[in-house]
XYZ file of N, CA and C in Angstrom:
651
model
N -2.403 39.170 -13.376
C -3.825 38.884 -13.198
C -4.536 40.122 -12.701
N -5.642 40.509 -13.307
C -6.408 41.654 -12.846
C -7.264 41.239 -11.663
N -7.815 42.252 -10.962
C -8.599 41.958 -9.773
C -9.897 41.211 -10.098
N -10.381 41.322 -11.317
C -11.641 40.668 -11.669
C -11.446 39.240 -12.174
N -10.204 38.815 -12.350
C -9.945 37.473 -12.851
C -9.840 36.473 -11.707
N -10.461 35.323 -11.872
C -10.334 34.258 -10.881
C -9.001 33.552 -11.077
N -8.382 33.084 -9.983
C -7.111 32.370 -10.133
C -7.310 31.044 -10.857
N -6.293 30.639 -11.603
C -6.346 29.346 -12.291
C -6.361 28.225 -11.262
N -7.222 27.267 -11.456
C -7.332 26.143 -10.535
C -6.476 24.975 -11.002
N -5.802 24.323 -10.058
C -5.094 23.080 -10.369
C -6.149 22.016 -10.674
N -6.131 21.521 -11.894
C -7.252 20.719 -12.391
C -6.771 19.406 -12.985
N -7.399 18.310 -12.563
C -7.187 16.999 -13.174
C -8.440 16.573 -13.921
N -8.249 15.864 -15.022
C -9.355 15.325 -15.814
C -9.434 13.812 -15.641
N -10.656 13.300 -15.586
C -10.924 11.862 -15.457
C -11.932 11.503 -16.555
N -11.444 10.819 -17.589
C -12.233 10.598 -18.802
C -12.670 9.140 -18.896
N -13.959 8.934 -18.969
C -14.549 7.620 -19.205
C -14.479 7.366 -20.710
N -13.461 6.619 -21.135
C -13.149 6.510 -22.552
C -14.276 5.950 -23.402
N -14.913 4.870 -22.955
C -15.979 4.279 -23.754
C -17.216 5.167 -23.778
N -17.525 5.818 -22.657
C -18.669 6.723 -22.638
C -18.442 7.897 -23.577
N -17.233 8.442 -23.551
C -16.897 9.527 -24.468
C -17.015 9.064 -25.915
N -16.516 7.874 -26.198
C -16.542 7.382 -27.578
C -17.975 7.216 -28.085
N -18.789 6.514 -27.316
C -20.131 6.205 -27.815
C -21.079 7.401 -27.746
N -20.820 8.338 -26.845
C -21.696 9.512 -26.737
C -21.301 10.641 -27.679
N -20.011 10.721 -28.021
C -19.567 11.915 -28.751
C -18.744 11.642 -29.999
N -18.073 10.493 -30.092
C -17.074 10.302 -31.141
C -17.448 9.296 -32.216
N -18.210 8.282 -31.876
C -18.514 7.204 -32.825
C -19.148 7.775 -34.099
N -18.650 7.316 -35.228
C -19.164 7.730 -36.544
C -19.002 9.224 -36.810
N -18.002 9.837 -36.191
C -17.683 11.244 -36.453
C -16.244 11.329 -36.963
N -15.838 12.472 -37.501
C -14.440 12.652 -37.914
C -13.532 13.088 -36.773
N -13.992 12.955 -35.516
C -13.236 13.483 -34.381
C -12.637 12.392 -33.496
N -12.584 11.162 -33.979
C -12.110 10.053 -33.140
C -10.618 10.127 -32.843
N -9.859 10.784 -33.715
C -8.411 10.915 -33.540
C -8.175 12.090 -32.585
N -8.578 11.899 -31.329
C -8.738 12.994 -30.371
C -7.561 13.087 -29.410
N -6.967 14.264 -29.336
C -5.926 14.576 -28.360
C -6.629 15.008 -27.075
N -6.642 14.130 -26.067
C -7.436 14.413 -24.872
C -6.839 15.533 -24.028
N -5.532 15.729 -24.111
C -4.951 16.850 -23.371
C -5.356 18.176 -24.019
N -5.323 18.214 -25.328
C -5.776 19.418 -26.028
C -7.255 19.679 -25.734
N -8.035 18.603 -25.655
C -9.449 18.756 -25.319
C -9.619 19.370 -23.935
N -8.839 18.899 -22.965
C -8.915 19.465 -21.618
C -8.621 20.961 -21.636
N -7.613 21.351 -22.389
C -7.253 22.768 -22.476
C -8.317 23.576 -23.206
N -9.001 22.953 -24.168
C -10.104 23.627 -24.856
C -11.290 23.844 -23.921
N -11.573 22.854 -23.094
C -12.724 22.938 -22.206
C -12.518 23.946 -21.085
N -11.314 24.001 -20.539
C -11.040 24.897 -19.408
C -9.747 25.661 -19.663
N -9.759 26.602 -20.595
C -8.519 27.289 -20.978
C -7.934 28.174 -19.891
N -8.738 28.573 -18.925
C -8.246 29.478 -17.885
C -7.631 28.745 -16.704
N -7.751 27.429 -16.673
C -7.251 26.666 -15.533
C -5.930 25.980 -15.854
N -5.264 25.512 -14.799
C -3.967 24.847 -14.930
C -4.194 23.336 -14.961
N -4.039 22.738 -16.137
C -4.327 21.311 -16.289
C -3.141 20.497 -15.797
N -3.397 19.637 -14.821
C -2.369 18.730 -14.323
C -2.355 17.465 -15.160
N -2.856 16.384 -14.597
C -2.866 15.144 -15.369
C -4.252 14.882 -15.950
N -4.243 14.115 -17.026
C -5.472 13.684 -17.688
C -5.490 12.161 -17.627
N -6.440 11.608 -16.893
C -6.544 10.158 -16.727
C -7.620 9.627 -17.671
N -7.229 8.679 -18.501
C -8.115 8.127 -19.529
C -8.367 6.659 -19.195
N -9.634 6.294 -19.029
C -9.999 4.957 -18.562
C -10.647 4.175 -19.699
N -10.094 2.986 -19.966
C -10.560 2.194 -21.101
C -10.248 0.730 -20.842
N -10.444 -0.107 -21.841
C -10.032 -1.513 -21.821
C -9.659 -1.893 -23.243
N -8.705 -2.793 -23.371
C -8.279 -3.211 -24.708
C -9.352 -4.096 -25.344
N -9.705 -3.758 -26.568
C -10.723 -4.517 -27.289
C -10.191 -5.876 -27.722
N -11.079 -6.845 -27.777
C -10.732 -8.151 -28.317
C -10.849 -8.118 -29.841
N -10.044 -8.940 -30.497
C -10.143 -9.064 -31.951
C -11.379 -9.893 -32.281
N -12.256 -9.314 -33.105
C -13.495 -9.991 -33.477
C -13.498 -10.272 -34.979
N -13.913 -11.478 -35.379
C -13.968 -11.789 -36.817
C -14.861 -10.825 -37.596
N -15.910 -10.315 -36.950
C -16.830 -9.413 -37.637
C -16.233 -8.033 -37.877
N -15.199 -7.674 -37.103
C -14.570 -6.354 -37.248
C -13.105 -6.474 -36.848
N -12.292 -7.163 -37.652
C -10.914 -7.475 -37.243
C -10.029 -6.251 -37.072
N -10.350 -5.131 -37.719
C -9.504 -3.950 -37.604
C -9.791 -3.082 -36.406
N -10.872 -3.373 -35.683
C -11.277 -2.514 -34.577
C -10.221 -2.455 -33.478
N -9.716 -3.614 -33.072
C -8.720 -3.653 -32.005
C -7.423 -2.968 -32.435
N -7.038 -3.129 -33.700
C -5.817 -2.491 -34.186
C -5.962 -0.975 -34.211
N -7.125 -0.488 -34.603
C -7.347 0.960 -34.595
C -7.270 1.508 -33.179
N -7.837 0.768 -32.229
C -7.750 1.216 -30.844
C -6.307 1.234 -30.366
N -5.540 0.193 -30.702
C -4.146 0.133 -30.287
C -3.354 1.300 -30.859
N -3.618 1.661 -32.103
C -2.958 2.818 -32.705
C -3.306 4.087 -31.939
N -4.563 4.227 -31.578
C -4.989 5.412 -30.830
C -4.339 5.461 -29.450
N -4.268 4.329 -28.771
C -3.641 4.300 -27.449
C -2.156 4.641 -27.539
N -1.500 4.225 -28.614
C -0.102 4.640 -28.830
C -0.005 6.153 -28.948
N -0.946 6.740 -29.683
C -0.943 8.195 -29.831
C -1.151 8.877 -28.483
N -2.092 8.385 -27.693
C -2.315 8.971 -26.366
C -1.070 8.873 -25.496
N -0.325 7.789 -25.649
C 0.862 7.573 -24.815
C 1.976 8.571 -25.099
N 1.891 9.292 -26.200
C 2.908 10.309 -26.494
C 2.647 11.614 -25.759
N 1.486 11.759 -25.140
C 1.095 13.043 -24.552
C 1.628 13.184 -23.134
N 2.269 14.295 -22.813
C 2.738 14.508 -21.441
C 1.561 14.676 -20.489
N 1.680 14.056 -19.323
C 0.647 14.224 -18.310
C -0.615 13.431 -18.547
N -0.600 12.513 -19.518
C -1.768 11.663 -19.777
C -1.482 10.257 -19.259
N -2.369 9.744 -18.427
C -2.264 8.390 -17.889
C -3.400 7.544 -18.457
N -3.066 6.349 -18.940
C -4.080 5.421 -19.438
C -4.276 4.325 -18.397
N -5.505 4.156 -17.952
C -5.849 3.148 -16.948
C -6.737 2.098 -17.613
N -6.373 0.828 -17.427
C -7.044 -0.243 -18.159
C -7.950 -1.081 -17.269
N -9.174 -1.304 -17.736
C -10.011 -2.372 -17.240
C -9.797 -3.581 -18.134
N -10.754 -4.504 -18.136
C -10.632 -5.699 -18.970
C -11.968 -5.994 -19.640
N -11.897 -6.706 -20.778
C -13.088 -7.251 -21.412
C -13.191 -8.722 -21.047
N -14.373 -9.140 -20.652
C -14.620 -10.547 -20.366
C -15.682 -11.060 -21.325
N -15.352 -12.160 -21.989
C -16.275 -12.751 -22.959
C -16.830 -14.050 -22.410
N -18.009 -14.384 -22.861
C -18.618 -15.634 -22.445
C -19.833 -15.945 -23.286
N -20.468 -17.053 -22.956
C -21.689 -17.472 -23.637
C -22.789 -17.569 -22.592
N -23.929 -16.978 -22.893
C -25.048 -17.015 -21.964
C -26.308 -17.456 -22.695
N -27.258 -17.944 -21.949
C -28.521 -18.424 -22.520
C -29.562 -17.320 -22.382
N -30.155 -16.907 -23.509
C -31.127 -15.812 -23.507
C -32.440 -16.276 -24.130
N -33.541 -15.707 -23.610
C -34.865 -16.015 -24.154
C -35.108 -15.214 -25.427
N -35.791 -15.825 -26.374
C -36.166 -15.128 -27.596
C -37.276 -14.123 -27.310
N -37.207 -12.972 -27.950
C -38.244 -11.959 -27.766
C -39.568 -12.413 -28.369
N -39.501 -13.150 -29.479
C -40.715 -13.625 -30.144
C -40.561 -15.112 -30.492
N -40.713 -15.979 -29.495
C -40.546 -17.414 -29.756
C -41.637 -17.941 -30.692
N -41.261 -18.967 -31.434
C -42.184 -19.614 -32.370
C -42.630 -20.940 -31.761
N -43.913 -21.178 -31.792
C -44.458 -22.407 -31.206
C -43.783 -23.634 -31.805
N -43.388 -24.545 -30.930
C -42.773 -25.779 -31.376
C -41.276 -25.710 -31.563
N -40.692 -24.508 -31.461
C -39.249 -24.328 -31.597
C -38.654 -23.893 -30.263
N -37.328 -24.016 -30.100
C -36.711 -23.611 -28.833
C -37.022 -22.152 -28.485
N -37.208 -21.913 -27.209
C -37.531 -20.557 -26.741
C -36.295 -19.786 -26.289
N -35.148 -20.472 -26.206
C -33.911 -19.833 -25.766
C -32.794 -20.119 -26.778
N -31.824 -19.225 -26.822
C -30.646 -19.405 -27.675
C -29.396 -19.081 -26.871
N -28.267 -19.624 -27.325
C -26.984 -19.282 -26.731
C -26.423 -18.054 -27.438
N -25.976 -17.084 -26.655
C -25.492 -15.815 -27.192
C -24.099 -15.544 -26.643
N -23.168 -15.204 -27.541
C -21.842 -14.791 -27.098
C -21.883 -13.302 -26.762
N -21.300 -12.945 -25.633
C -21.333 -11.541 -25.227
C -19.989 -11.134 -24.647
N -19.694 -9.856 -24.748
C -18.495 -9.274 -24.143
C -18.925 -8.155 -23.212
N -18.252 -8.055 -22.090
C -18.595 -7.030 -21.111
C -17.317 -6.406 -20.574
N -17.285 -5.085 -20.569
C -16.121 -4.376 -20.037
C -16.248 -4.285 -18.525
N -15.160 -4.579 -17.820
C -15.154 -4.555 -16.361
C -13.987 -3.710 -15.861
N -14.244 -2.939 -14.853
C -13.156 -2.279 -14.135
C -12.990 -0.810 -14.385
N -13.358 -0.301 -15.556
C -13.087 1.105 -15.852
C -13.817 2.045 -14.904
N -15.090 1.750 -14.625
C -15.859 2.626 -13.742
C -15.264 2.657 -12.340
N -14.931 1.479 -11.831
C -14.333 1.407 -10.492
C -12.978 2.105 -10.482
N -12.185 1.895 -11.527
C -10.871 2.536 -11.599
C -10.989 4.052 -11.601
N -11.945 4.579 -12.362
C -12.102 6.035 -12.423
C -12.524 6.595 -11.075
N -13.541 6.000 -10.470
C -14.016 6.495 -9.179
C -12.922 6.414 -8.120
N -12.159 5.318 -8.123
C -11.085 5.152 -7.142
C -9.994 6.193 -7.339
N -9.567 6.392 -8.590
C -8.510 7.370 -8.859
C -8.956 8.777 -8.509
N -10.203 9.099 -8.803
C -10.759 10.402 -8.446
C -10.666 10.640 -6.944
N -11.027 9.641 -6.155
C -10.990 9.774 -4.698
C -9.563 9.809 -4.166
N -8.711 8.910 -4.643
C -7.327 8.860 -4.161
C -6.611 10.176 -4.434
N -6.752 10.694 -5.649
C -6.098 11.960 -5.983
C -6.661 13.101 -5.150
N -7.955 13.051 -4.856
C -8.542 14.072 -3.994
C -7.997 14.005 -2.582
N -7.906 12.798 -2.025
C -7.330 12.633 -0.686
C -5.887 13.127 -0.640
N -5.153 12.921 -1.721
C -3.743 13.315 -1.770
C -3.541 14.781 -2.130
N -4.612 15.507 -2.306
C -4.508 16.934 -2.594
C -3.919 17.253 -3.950
N -4.136 16.382 -4.933
C -3.533 16.593 -6.251
C -4.237 17.661 -7.073
N -5.449 17.992 -6.715
C -6.184 18.972 -7.525
C -7.057 19.857 -6.638
N -7.368 21.023 -7.174
C -8.399 21.883 -6.599
C -9.732 21.666 -7.301
N -9.646 21.208 -8.540
C -10.835 20.923 -9.341
C -10.643 19.596 -10.071
N -11.655 18.749 -9.990
C -11.671 17.501 -10.751
C -12.729 17.615 -11.834
N -12.367 17.201 -13.040
C -13.300 17.220 -14.164
C -13.576 15.779 -14.576
N -14.827 15.382 -14.518
C -15.238 14.036 -14.907
C -15.950 14.131 -16.248
N -15.419 13.434 -17.246
C -16.015 13.427 -18.583
C -16.762 12.111 -18.751
N -18.054 12.150 -18.532
C -18.887 10.951 -18.625
C -20.346 11.349 -18.448
N -21.223 10.444 -18.850
C -22.647 10.614 -18.582
C -23.173 9.430 -17.781
N -22.280 8.770 -17.055
C -22.606 7.559 -16.306
C -22.957 7.929 -14.866
N -24.189 7.667 -14.473
C -24.662 8.038 -13.141
C -23.940 7.295 -12.025
N -23.220 6.221 -12.344
C -22.503 5.475 -11.306
C -21.426 6.307 -10.624
N -21.004 7.401 -11.230
C -19.955 8.221 -10.629
C -20.494 9.245 -9.633
N -21.799 9.315 -9.468
C -22.385 10.362 -8.627
C -21.874 10.302 -7.187
N -21.779 9.105 -6.618
C -21.355 8.989 -5.227
C -19.947 9.494 -4.995
N -19.012 9.081 -5.847
C -17.623 9.531 -5.701
C -17.512 11.033 -5.917
N -18.217 11.554 -6.904
C -18.175 12.994 -7.166
C -18.736 13.784 -5.989
N -19.825 13.313 -5.427
C -20.437 14.014 -4.297
C -19.492 14.045 -3.098
N -18.773 12.943 -2.870
C -17.844 12.934 -1.737
C -16.691 13.900 -1.971
N -16.172 13.941 -3.188
C -15.090 14.881 -3.490
C -15.554 16.316 -3.262
N -16.762 16.614 -3.682
C -17.281 17.977 -3.526
C -17.609 18.300 -2.069
N -18.390 17.442 -1.420
C -18.891 17.753 -0.081
C -17.950 17.300 1.023
N -17.305 16.150 0.839
C -16.427 15.633 1.870
C -15.030 16.217 1.838
N -14.504 16.453 0.643
C -13.143 16.969 0.503
C -13.110 18.458 0.181
N -14.256 19.027 -0.157
C -14.315 20.460 -0.429
C -13.658 20.881 -1.725
N -13.621 19.975 -2.702
C -13.032 20.309 -3.996
C -14.141 20.642 -5.001
N -13.784 21.414 -6.000
C -14.718 21.694 -7.077
C -14.762 20.493 -8.023
N -15.955 20.108 -8.409
C -16.144 18.995 -9.341
C -16.937 19.504 -10.543
N -16.319 19.452 -11.703
C -16.991 19.845 -12.939
C -17.313 18.594 -13.743
N -18.565 18.453 -14.095
C -19.009 17.346 -14.933
C -19.084 17.822 -16.376
N -18.447 17.083 -17.279
C -18.561 17.363 -18.710
C -19.426 16.273 -19.332
N -20.579 16.672 -19.808
C -21.501 15.749 -20.462
C -21.081 15.591 -21.921
N -20.629 14.392 -22.324
C -20.158 14.226 -23.703
C -21.274 14.115 -24.733
N -22.505 14.024 -24.277
C -23.636 13.849 -25.186
C -24.315 15.191 -25.431
N -24.153 15.726 -26.624
C -24.728 17.036 -26.941
C -26.237 16.983 -27.123
N -26.809 15.786 -27.175
C -28.239 15.658 -27.470
C -29.097 15.377 -26.250
N -28.493 14.908 -25.159
C -29.282 14.577 -23.976
C -28.666 15.205 -22.736
N -29.494 15.435 -21.733
C -29.017 15.978 -20.466
C -28.364 14.878 -19.641
N -27.529 15.282 -18.698
C -26.925 14.323 -17.781
C -27.993 13.769 -16.845
N -27.817 12.528 -16.371
C -28.741 12.007 -15.363
C -28.824 12.954 -14.169
N -30.014 13.076 -13.610
C -30.238 14.061 -12.551
C -29.296 13.866 -11.370
N -29.133 12.616 -10.917
C -28.262 12.362 -9.765
C -26.819 12.746 -10.063
N -26.384 12.504 -11.285
C -25.007 12.823 -11.657
C -24.794 14.330 -11.684
N -25.695 15.050 -12.312
C -25.571 16.505 -12.373
C -25.643 17.122 -10.980
N -26.481 16.554 -10.110
C -26.630 17.092 -8.760
C -25.378 16.900 -7.919
N -24.522 15.938 -8.297
C -23.291 15.681 -7.543
C -22.148 16.592 -7.948
N -22.333 17.381 -9.002
C -21.270 18.248 -9.513
C -21.434 19.674 -9.009
N -20.314 20.393 -8.974
C -20.360 21.823 -8.694
C -20.840 22.578 -9.919
N -20.316 22.174 -11.072
C -20.701 22.769 -12.352
C -20.903 21.655 -13.374
N -21.729 21.938 -14.367
C -21.936 21.016 -15.481
C -21.650 21.761 -16.778
N -20.827 21.138 -17.626
C -20.519 21.694 -18.941
C -20.950 20.701 -20.015
N -21.204 21.218 -21.179
C -21.545 20.381 -22.323
C -20.341 20.307 -23.265
N -20.095 19.130 -23.794
C -19.043 18.954 -24.793
C -19.645 19.175 -26.173
N -19.146 20.193 -26.880
C -19.671 20.531 -28.193
C -18.723 20.059 -29.293
N -19.260 19.937 -30.500
C -18.443 19.541 -31.646
C -17.305 20.526 -31.886
N -17.508 21.779 -31.546
C -16.443 22.770 -31.729
C -15.236 22.453 -30.858
N -15.465 21.937 -29.636
C -14.350 21.510 -28.789
C -13.583 20.374 -29.461
N -14.323 19.407 -29.986
C -13.696 18.247 -30.621
C -12.945 18.647 -31.884
N -13.534 19.543 -32.641
C -12.931 19.962 -33.917
C -11.554 20.586 -33.697
N -11.387 21.265 -32.584
C -10.119 21.956 -32.311
C -9.128 21.097 -31.529
N -9.461 19.832 -31.300
C -8.651 19.014 -30.387
C -8.101 17.746 -31.025
N -7.922 17.744 -32.324
C -7.422 16.546 -32.983
C -5.908 16.440 -32.972
N -5.427 15.202 -33.032
C -4.011 14.954 -33.290
C -3.684 15.334 -34.736
N -2.410 15.607 -35.041
C -2.001 15.637 -36.453
C -2.158 14.240 -37.049
N -2.227 14.162 -38.364
C -2.449 12.863 -39.014
C -1.337 11.863 -38.726
N -0.120 12.348 -38.526
C 0.993 11.473 -38.156
C 1.753 12.074 -36.984
N 2.283 11.214 -36.138
C 3.154 11.621 -35.041
C 4.106 10.477 -34.752
N 5.038 10.701 -33.848
C 6.075 9.706 -33.583
C 6.131 9.352 -32.106
N 6.506 8.100 -31.845
C 6.903 7.679 -30.512
C 8.236 6.953 -30.629
N 8.660 6.272 -29.553
C 9.967 5.614 -29.582
C 10.006 4.432 -30.547
N 8.853 3.938 -30.960
C 8.792 2.811 -31.892
C 8.878 3.276 -33.337
N 8.259 4.412 -33.627
C 8.255 4.895 -35.005
C 7.096 5.830 -35.268
N 6.623 5.822 -36.490
C 5.554 6.721 -36.917
C 4.189 6.130 -36.549
N 3.321 6.982 -36.032
C 1.936 6.607 -35.730
C 1.052 7.349 -36.724
N 0.222 6.621 -37.444
C -0.612 7.211 -38.486
C -2.085 7.071 -38.132
N -2.803 8.134 -38.324
C -4.253 8.137 -38.093
C -4.908 6.996 -38.861
N -5.739 6.181 -38.192
C -6.380 5.055 -38.881
C -7.249 5.513 -40.053
N -7.267 4.700 -41.083
C -8.082 5.002 -42.263
C -9.557 5.105 -41.864
N -10.220 6.128 -42.337
C -11.632 6.314 -42.033
C -11.906 7.142 -40.810
N -10.870 7.437 -40.041
C -11.043 8.277 -38.854
C -10.922 9.756 -39.211
């Protein structure tokens, strides 16, 4: 190492899986994403420890029956990566009564709507970020999300624990929420070039057999 080079930081990544998907991956050719390779692309000079990926298993829906299977295939691929941990929340489904935006006179003003809501991923990410910080697992934590709910945990890691916190905004078109960006030491943008260089091969293997990139991905 030369005198002008900064030392590599022990770095953990904390990825909000659904936020990453909807902000950066949906309807792109980059969904077959190797998150460890992505971490190395984003911070090539640092020492990447573990990569924590937070998600929930999708329910099978009649309107899109292949969606859950594609996700399961992707999670199998992630499970082959060294140093990658998958943390699961849950989906909760139910029926709720909602008002119509434009009710018609003489007809019902409310309808029953089936809805699904993901629970737990945000809490799991914030908790893991704090626990790992308390345990001294990293010198730098990287949070990949644009969700302002993480601002409090990030601020404590930075100010209370004295660790560097880098926020990676997965949305190339919009800025991070002000409170979220203010809680970070540094803010980086996730570009398509990072994603382009971070894909899995079309096929790989685990202990079960061959894993193949889903059709259309």
